[in-house]
XYZ file of N, CA and C in Angstrom:
534
model
N -14.879 -31.579 57.392
C -15.663 -31.084 56.097
C -15.086 -29.843 55.449
N -14.870 -28.899 56.478
C -14.373 -27.534 55.959
C -12.962 -27.711 55.299
N -11.992 -28.646 55.807
C -10.829 -28.643 55.236
C -10.947 -29.310 53.911
N -11.905 -30.133 53.777
C -12.049 -30.888 52.385
C -12.422 -29.865 51.507
N -13.465 -29.034 51.964
C -13.965 -28.012 50.932
C -12.876 -27.037 50.500
N -11.870 -26.723 51.588
C -10.870 -25.740 51.455
C -9.913 -26.174 50.305
N -9.772 -27.482 50.290
C -8.834 -28.009 49.146
C -9.431 -28.075 47.940
N -10.628 -28.097 47.733
C -11.257 -28.246 46.467
C -11.303 -26.859 45.670
N -11.293 -26.869 44.233
C -11.176 -25.729 43.686
C -12.627 -25.083 43.412
N -12.952 -23.948 43.493
C -14.275 -23.346 43.352
C -14.162 -22.815 41.868
N -15.319 -22.723 41.254
C -15.344 -22.367 39.796
C -16.420 -21.314 39.720
N -16.149 -20.166 39.067
C -17.169 -19.145 38.986
C -18.171 -19.570 37.839
N -19.501 -19.750 38.205
C -20.544 -20.289 37.408
C -21.372 -19.064 36.901
N -21.530 -17.984 37.674
C -22.410 -17.067 37.084
C -22.154 -15.626 37.929
N -22.217 -14.642 37.038
C -22.232 -13.257 37.525
C -23.277 -12.569 36.978
N -24.249 -12.029 37.698
C -25.500 -11.294 37.281
C -25.570 -9.912 37.711
N -26.578 -9.259 37.384
C -26.993 -8.000 37.764
C -27.626 -8.220 39.291
N -27.008 -7.661 40.357
C -27.273 -7.830 41.517
C -28.775 -7.283 41.741
N -29.224 -6.391 40.889
C -30.644 -5.766 41.130
C -31.704 -6.555 40.625
N -31.273 -7.612 39.871
C -32.271 -8.524 39.297
C -32.234 -9.736 40.242
N -33.309 -10.086 40.905
C -33.415 -11.209 41.816
C -33.735 -12.409 41.270
N -34.195 -12.505 39.684
C -34.677 -13.545 39.067
C -33.380 -14.016 38.312
N -33.282 -15.381 38.241
C -32.172 -15.935 37.491
C -32.423 -15.707 35.914
N -31.213 -15.390 35.326
C -31.458 -15.221 33.861
C -31.147 -16.573 32.972
N -31.523 -16.796 31.851
C -31.285 -17.743 30.984
C -29.790 -18.046 30.985
N -29.404 -19.364 31.187
C -27.933 -19.746 31.122
C -27.320 -19.343 32.447
N -27.889 -18.892 33.336
C -27.175 -18.695 34.589
C -28.090 -19.601 35.808
N -27.160 -20.227 36.557
C -27.755 -20.952 37.420
C -28.392 -20.252 38.573
N -29.815 -20.521 38.765
C -30.558 -20.025 39.837
C -31.165 -20.978 40.845
N -31.194 -20.627 41.944
C -31.873 -21.412 43.027
C -32.886 -20.538 43.786
N -33.998 -21.362 44.184
C -34.905 -20.644 44.974
C -34.708 -21.242 46.346
N -34.514 -20.432 47.363
C -34.227 -20.746 48.712
C -35.284 -20.214 49.514
N -36.243 -20.903 50.131
C -37.222 -20.484 51.021
C -38.248 -19.472 50.393
N -38.467 -19.793 49.054
C -39.308 -18.839 48.200
C -38.621 -17.663 47.589
N -37.395 -17.351 47.834
C -36.705 -16.216 47.180
C -35.606 -16.778 46.242
N -35.669 -16.083 45.083
C -34.907 -16.558 43.931
C -33.513 -15.991 44.149
N -32.460 -16.655 43.970
C -31.120 -16.404 44.069
C -30.285 -16.723 42.932
N -29.238 -15.982 42.609
C -28.219 -16.350 41.528
C -27.081 -16.932 42.154
N -26.646 -18.176 41.654
C -25.376 -18.759 42.217
C -24.203 -18.024 41.673
N -23.269 -17.723 42.613
C -22.083 -16.989 42.275
C -20.979 -17.828 42.213
N -20.736 -18.870 43.067
C -19.670 -19.773 43.198
C -20.191 -21.151 43.492
N -19.602 -22.194 43.030
C -19.954 -23.467 43.390
C -18.944 -24.575 43.109
N -19.028 -25.542 43.984
C -18.102 -26.617 43.847
C -18.642 -27.904 44.112
N -18.194 -29.004 43.713
C -18.590 -30.316 43.790
C -17.412 -31.308 44.006
N -17.503 -32.202 44.781
C -16.358 -33.013 44.957
C -16.819 -34.481 45.537
N -15.964 -35.457 45.353
C -16.159 -36.828 45.809
C -14.769 -37.361 46.073
N -14.668 -37.868 47.267
C -13.277 -38.362 47.669
C -13.348 -39.819 47.919
N -12.744 -40.698 47.218
C -12.673 -42.102 47.282
C -11.909 -42.333 48.377
N -12.277 -42.989 49.548
C -11.753 -43.212 50.659
C -10.540 -44.297 50.498
N -10.628 -45.287 49.550
C -9.670 -46.049 49.177
C -8.313 -45.345 48.595
N -8.606 -44.498 47.770
C -7.599 -43.644 47.208
C -6.861 -42.772 48.312
N -7.668 -42.373 49.209
C -7.253 -41.466 50.155
C -6.250 -42.144 51.250
N -6.705 -43.533 51.483
C -5.508 -44.368 52.192
C -4.665 -45.085 51.492
N -4.446 -44.579 50.304
C -3.512 -45.209 49.459
C -3.629 -46.606 49.084
N -4.917 -46.942 49.000
C -5.263 -48.445 48.707
C -5.052 -49.337 49.755
N -4.876 -49.058 51.049
C -4.647 -49.994 52.217
C -5.846 -50.502 52.625
N -6.404 -51.558 52.065
C -7.685 -52.110 52.249
C -7.584 -52.677 53.674
N -6.617 -53.346 54.197
C -6.664 -53.860 55.449
C -6.682 -52.647 56.595
N -6.006 -51.615 56.392
C -6.151 -50.360 57.193
C -7.472 -49.789 57.255
N -8.156 -49.809 56.071
C -9.500 -49.281 55.940
C -10.416 -50.134 56.716
N -10.426 -51.516 56.565
C -11.317 -52.443 57.264
C -10.978 -52.412 58.807
N -9.690 -52.187 59.151
C -9.450 -52.026 60.626
C -10.114 -50.788 61.161
N -10.032 -49.637 60.448
C -10.630 -48.342 60.867
C -12.123 -48.333 60.793
N -12.598 -48.829 59.498
C -14.177 -48.398 59.405
C -14.853 -49.804 59.657
N -14.172 -50.989 59.600
C -15.064 -52.131 59.511
C -15.326 -52.525 58.131
N -16.211 -53.577 57.959
C -16.437 -53.988 56.494
C -17.113 -53.012 55.717
N -17.819 -51.983 56.217
C -18.512 -51.039 55.463
C -17.670 -49.928 55.039
N -16.338 -50.096 54.948
C -15.486 -49.077 54.459
C -15.853 -48.287 53.193
N -16.505 -48.957 52.244
C -16.879 -48.436 50.917
C -18.040 -47.272 51.144
N -18.766 -47.480 52.165
C -19.882 -46.620 52.395
C -19.270 -45.241 53.011
N -18.049 -45.257 53.377
C -17.579 -43.942 54.013
C -16.831 -42.919 52.976
N -17.115 -43.243 51.724
C -16.509 -42.290 50.665
C -17.419 -40.925 50.932
N -16.717 -39.796 50.894
C -17.130 -38.452 51.109
C -17.577 -37.888 49.891
N -18.701 -37.224 49.773
C -19.056 -36.373 48.694
C -19.815 -35.221 49.208
N -19.661 -34.057 48.391
C -20.216 -32.786 48.743
C -20.591 -31.915 47.606
N -21.406 -30.971 47.723
C -21.480 -29.964 47.019
C -21.647 -28.603 47.690
N -21.258 -27.511 47.318
C -21.532 -26.333 47.971
C -21.702 -25.176 46.879
N -22.585 -24.245 47.371
C -22.410 -23.071 46.491
C -22.854 -21.845 47.327
N -22.390 -20.612 46.797
C -22.603 -19.188 47.303
C -23.435 -18.445 46.346
N -24.456 -17.777 46.978
C -25.312 -16.994 46.150
C -24.793 -15.503 46.334
N -25.340 -14.718 45.234
C -25.006 -13.389 45.262
C -25.660 -12.714 46.640
N -24.670 -11.926 47.351
C -25.110 -11.594 48.663
C -24.300 -12.152 49.742
N -23.682 -13.416 49.458
C -22.792 -13.992 50.153
C -23.135 -15.245 50.985
N -24.542 -15.451 51.150
C -24.799 -16.836 51.765
C -24.426 -18.069 51.306
N -23.936 -18.822 52.112
C -23.147 -20.130 51.705
C -23.941 -21.249 52.124
N -24.107 -22.323 51.250
C -24.763 -23.633 51.477
C -23.953 -24.786 51.226
N -23.652 -25.693 52.083
C -22.790 -26.880 51.880
C -23.474 -28.139 52.263
N -23.705 -29.072 51.324
C -24.336 -30.333 51.566
C -23.231 -31.428 51.463
N -23.372 -32.329 52.278
C -22.523 -33.570 52.137
C -23.254 -34.775 52.289
N -22.596 -35.942 52.047
C -23.073 -37.288 52.294
C -22.068 -38.243 52.051
N -22.422 -39.683 52.371
C -21.436 -40.729 52.083
C -22.020 -41.652 51.139
N -21.274 -42.313 50.134
C -21.780 -42.939 49.045
C -20.646 -44.094 48.824
N -20.990 -45.267 48.400
C -20.173 -46.256 48.153
C -19.407 -46.249 46.768
N -19.975 -45.268 45.879
C -19.515 -45.058 44.435
C -19.545 -43.750 44.110
N -18.766 -43.189 43.077
C -18.813 -41.975 42.630
C -20.084 -41.513 42.092
N -20.555 -40.268 42.331
C -21.786 -39.787 41.862
C -22.206 -39.993 40.463
N -23.280 -40.378 40.138
C -23.797 -40.635 38.707
C -25.137 -40.245 38.388
N -25.376 -39.953 37.170
C -26.761 -39.495 36.738
C -27.791 -40.457 37.215
N -28.903 -39.786 37.681
C -29.863 -40.524 38.289
C -29.986 -40.860 39.847
N -28.810 -40.371 40.340
C -28.631 -40.564 41.879
C -29.422 -39.548 42.613
N -30.470 -40.090 43.459
C -31.119 -39.082 44.388
C -30.234 -39.062 45.608
N -29.475 -37.870 45.687
C -28.507 -37.804 46.632
C -29.066 -37.480 47.895
N -30.302 -37.013 47.955
C -31.137 -36.505 49.230
C -31.413 -37.885 49.974
N -31.391 -39.070 49.267
C -31.566 -40.325 49.946
C -30.233 -41.074 50.354
N -29.092 -40.397 50.178
C -27.893 -41.032 50.493
C -27.606 -40.983 52.000
N -26.759 -41.825 52.400
C -26.301 -41.911 53.895
C -25.887 -40.497 54.338
N -26.257 -40.030 55.526
C -25.563 -38.855 56.106
C -25.648 -37.713 55.314
N -26.802 -37.421 54.588
C -27.057 -36.247 53.738
C -27.389 -35.173 54.705
N -26.514 -34.118 54.780
C -26.685 -32.886 55.635
C -26.540 -31.735 54.941
N -26.858 -30.642 55.558
C -26.644 -29.255 55.011
C -26.118 -28.437 56.151
N -25.002 -27.670 55.875
C -24.450 -26.668 56.712
C -24.524 -25.433 56.094
N -24.861 -24.303 56.725
C -25.114 -22.895 56.066
C -23.917 -21.957 56.876
N -23.803 -20.909 56.080
C -23.130 -19.730 56.595
C -23.798 -18.439 55.977
N -24.675 -17.776 56.790
C -25.675 -16.838 56.313
C -25.004 -15.495 56.676
N -24.927 -14.508 55.713
C -24.224 -13.142 56.014
C -25.253 -12.519 56.995
N -24.820 -11.868 57.864
C -25.310 -11.116 58.847
C -25.947 -11.969 60.160
N -25.463 -13.187 60.067
C -25.917 -14.195 61.245
C -24.671 -14.665 61.770
N -24.647 -15.090 63.042
C -23.485 -15.551 63.591
C -23.399 -17.167 62.890
N -22.285 -17.442 62.543
C -22.157 -18.881 61.918
C -22.655 -19.813 63.067
N -23.474 -20.722 62.439
C -23.976 -21.910 63.338
C -23.236 -23.028 62.963
N -22.651 -23.840 64.009
C -22.144 -25.144 63.520
C -23.133 -26.231 63.811
N -24.250 -26.060 63.170
C -25.378 -27.168 63.189
C -25.441 -27.754 61.831
N -26.017 -29.044 61.781
C -26.337 -29.740 60.648
C -27.818 -29.892 60.359
N -28.165 -29.420 59.249
C -29.623 -29.632 59.038
C -29.834 -30.995 58.342
N -30.926 -31.708 58.697
C -31.105 -32.974 58.059
C -32.138 -32.889 57.123
N -32.170 -34.019 56.213
C -33.341 -34.146 55.249
C -34.618 -34.376 55.766
N -35.583 -33.696 55.227
C -37.023 -33.580 55.764
C -37.975 -34.422 54.751
N -37.748 -33.511 53.492
C -38.549 -34.138 52.345
C -38.022 -33.509 51.042
N -38.717 -33.991 49.950
C -38.329 -33.479 48.568
C -37.128 -34.172 48.025
N -36.477 -33.650 47.038
C -35.256 -34.295 46.427
C -34.142 -33.550 45.813
N -33.042 -33.910 45.916
C -31.819 -33.399 45.144
C -31.446 -34.599 44.392
N -31.330 -34.509 43.103
C -31.128 -35.554 42.261
C -30.094 -35.133 41.174
N -29.245 -35.894 40.825
C -28.294 -35.746 39.760
C -28.990 -36.053 38.525
N -29.224 -34.910 37.711
C -30.034 -35.176 36.437
C -29.294 -35.163 35.165
N -27.923 -34.825 35.277
C -27.144 -34.800 34.026
C -25.622 -34.908 34.598
N -24.869 -35.525 33.643
C -23.465 -35.602 33.832
C -22.845 -35.575 32.448
N -21.797 -34.656 32.215
C -21.202 -34.479 31.080
C -19.708 -34.613 31.257
N -19.250 -35.751 30.829
C -17.829 -36.123 31.142
C -17.062 -35.075 30.218
N -17.315 -34.922 29.145
C -16.558 -34.048 28.131
C -16.407 -32.559 28.654
N -17.516 -32.104 29.131
C -17.581 -30.707 29.669
C -17.101 -30.654 31.343
N -16.942 -31.813 31.770
C -16.537 -31.873 33.268
C -17.581 -31.130 33.977
N -18.949 -31.626 33.932
C -19.944 -30.994 34.467
C -21.019 -31.959 35.127
N -21.479 -31.626 36.220
C -22.569 -32.383 36.837
C -23.673 -31.473 37.429
N -24.928 -31.799 36.992
C -26.161 -31.083 37.393
C -27.064 -31.752 38.436
N -27.231 -30.809 39.264
C -28.292 -31.365 40.342
C -29.582 -30.612 40.260
N -30.626 -31.256 40.239
C -32.141 -30.642 40.415
C -32.679 -30.784 41.683
N -33.182 -29.578 42.221
C -33.732 -29.624 43.622
C -35.236 -29.282 43.442
N -36.024 -30.328 44.057
C -37.332 -30.291 43.895
C -38.014 -30.272 45.280
N -38.307 -29.064 45.961
C -38.823 -28.856 47.036
C -38.018 -29.645 48.173
N -36.751 -29.660 48.037
C -35.778 -30.287 49.051
C -35.995 -29.388 50.352
N -36.360 -29.949 51.428
C -36.332 -29.344 52.624
C -35.432 -30.121 53.787
N -34.667 -29.124 54.290
C -33.628 -29.492 55.220
C -33.931 -28.800 56.361
N -34.153 -29.564 57.669
C -34.468 -29.188 58.992
C -33.423 -29.164 60.092
N -33.617 -28.329 61.037
C -32.984 -28.399 62.325
C -33.841 -27.917 63.251
N -34.462 -28.658 64.254
C -35.413 -28.096 65.059
C -36.623 -27.295 64.358
N -36.777 -26.219 64.749
C -37.827 -25.441 64.043
C -37.294 -24.484 62.878
N -35.952 -24.761 62.640
C -35.356 -23.985 61.475
C -35.449 -24.804 60.148
N -35.643 -24.212 59.143
C -35.646 -25.127 57.788
C -35.159 -24.308 56.550
N -34.733 -24.840 55.561
C -34.413 -24.364 54.297
C -35.128 -25.426 53.274
N -35.731 -24.587 52.238
C -36.396 -25.354 51.119
C -35.700 -24.867 49.819
N -35.201 -25.815 48.924
C -34.600 -25.412 47.817
C -35.321 -25.905 46.539
N -35.465 -25.056 45.622
C -35.910 -25.614 44.164
C -34.964 -24.903 43.110
N -34.799 -25.590 41.985
C -34.052 -25.194 40.965
C -32.954 -26.153 40.563
N -32.105 -25.622 39.817
C -31.097 -26.610 39.163
C -29.626 -25.748 39.071
N -28.534 -26.676 39.449
C -27.231 -26.004 39.602
C -26.297 -26.966 38.851
N -25.543 -26.336 37.880
C -24.595 -27.196 37.166
C -23.108 -26.803 37.891
N -22.465 -27.944 38.235
C -21.244 -27.738 38.957
C -20.042 -28.420 38.043
N -18.854 -27.704 38.190
C -17.718 -28.252 37.503
C -17.387 -29.637 38.412
N -17.082 -30.703 37.618
C -16.481 -31.927 38.200
C -15.702 -32.623 37.248
N -14.665 -33.147 37.762
C -13.662 -33.927 36.904
C -14.113 -35.343 37.359
N -14.396 -36.179 36.330
C -14.767 -37.554 36.694
C -13.593 -38.329 36.656
N -13.417 -39.291 37.559
C -12.356 -39.910 37.810
C -12.467 -41.279 36.893
N -11.374 -42.070 36.599
C -11.568 -43.255 35.923
C -11.074 -44.290 37.039
N -12.143 -44.680 37.844
C -12.032 -45.606 38.792
C -11.971 -46.962 38.368
N -11.077 -47.795 38.802
C -11.048 -49.252 38.616
C -11.701 -50.062 39.768
N -12.365 -51.084 39.172
C -13.048 -51.908 40.173
C -12.223 -52.377 41.283
N -12.660 -52.667 42.443
C -11.706 -53.195 43.656
C -11.615 -54.806 43.373
N -10.691 -55.327 43.515
C -10.586 -56.682 43.550
C -10.564 -57.482 44.792
């Protein structure tokens, strides 16, 4: 996952006054565990596994079995002012679209890198709430995700997200498989 994130381009979505912890109009803000944060850097990606394997369907079936289309990787990540980093990923049989409740997708997980804490190599799993794609704008190359009390847990640790983030995303022109 880290390698996949590294090859994706990050886009600057907001720069705000670090003294003001409340998001301003037109700047993406996210509430994490009850604290308002301004999103500084964000990225969104989806990797079509068929394209990744250069369309070799037989090799895909040999490797993944008949469920190879469910192995497409999707992710979004963001960093807030202060440096804390949150990365979500899941698998999906199709490119993300408006109306997708991605918190219900297969293998939906959260990984964090929190400033001042040793990086934990753990995956937080879905507990409750939603992360939903509420808007897609092909002409602006943007995709917007709404968080409604999305809670991700690992043992007794948890993160709860509320708010909306708009990510840059280049929509592909996929052709149906034959």
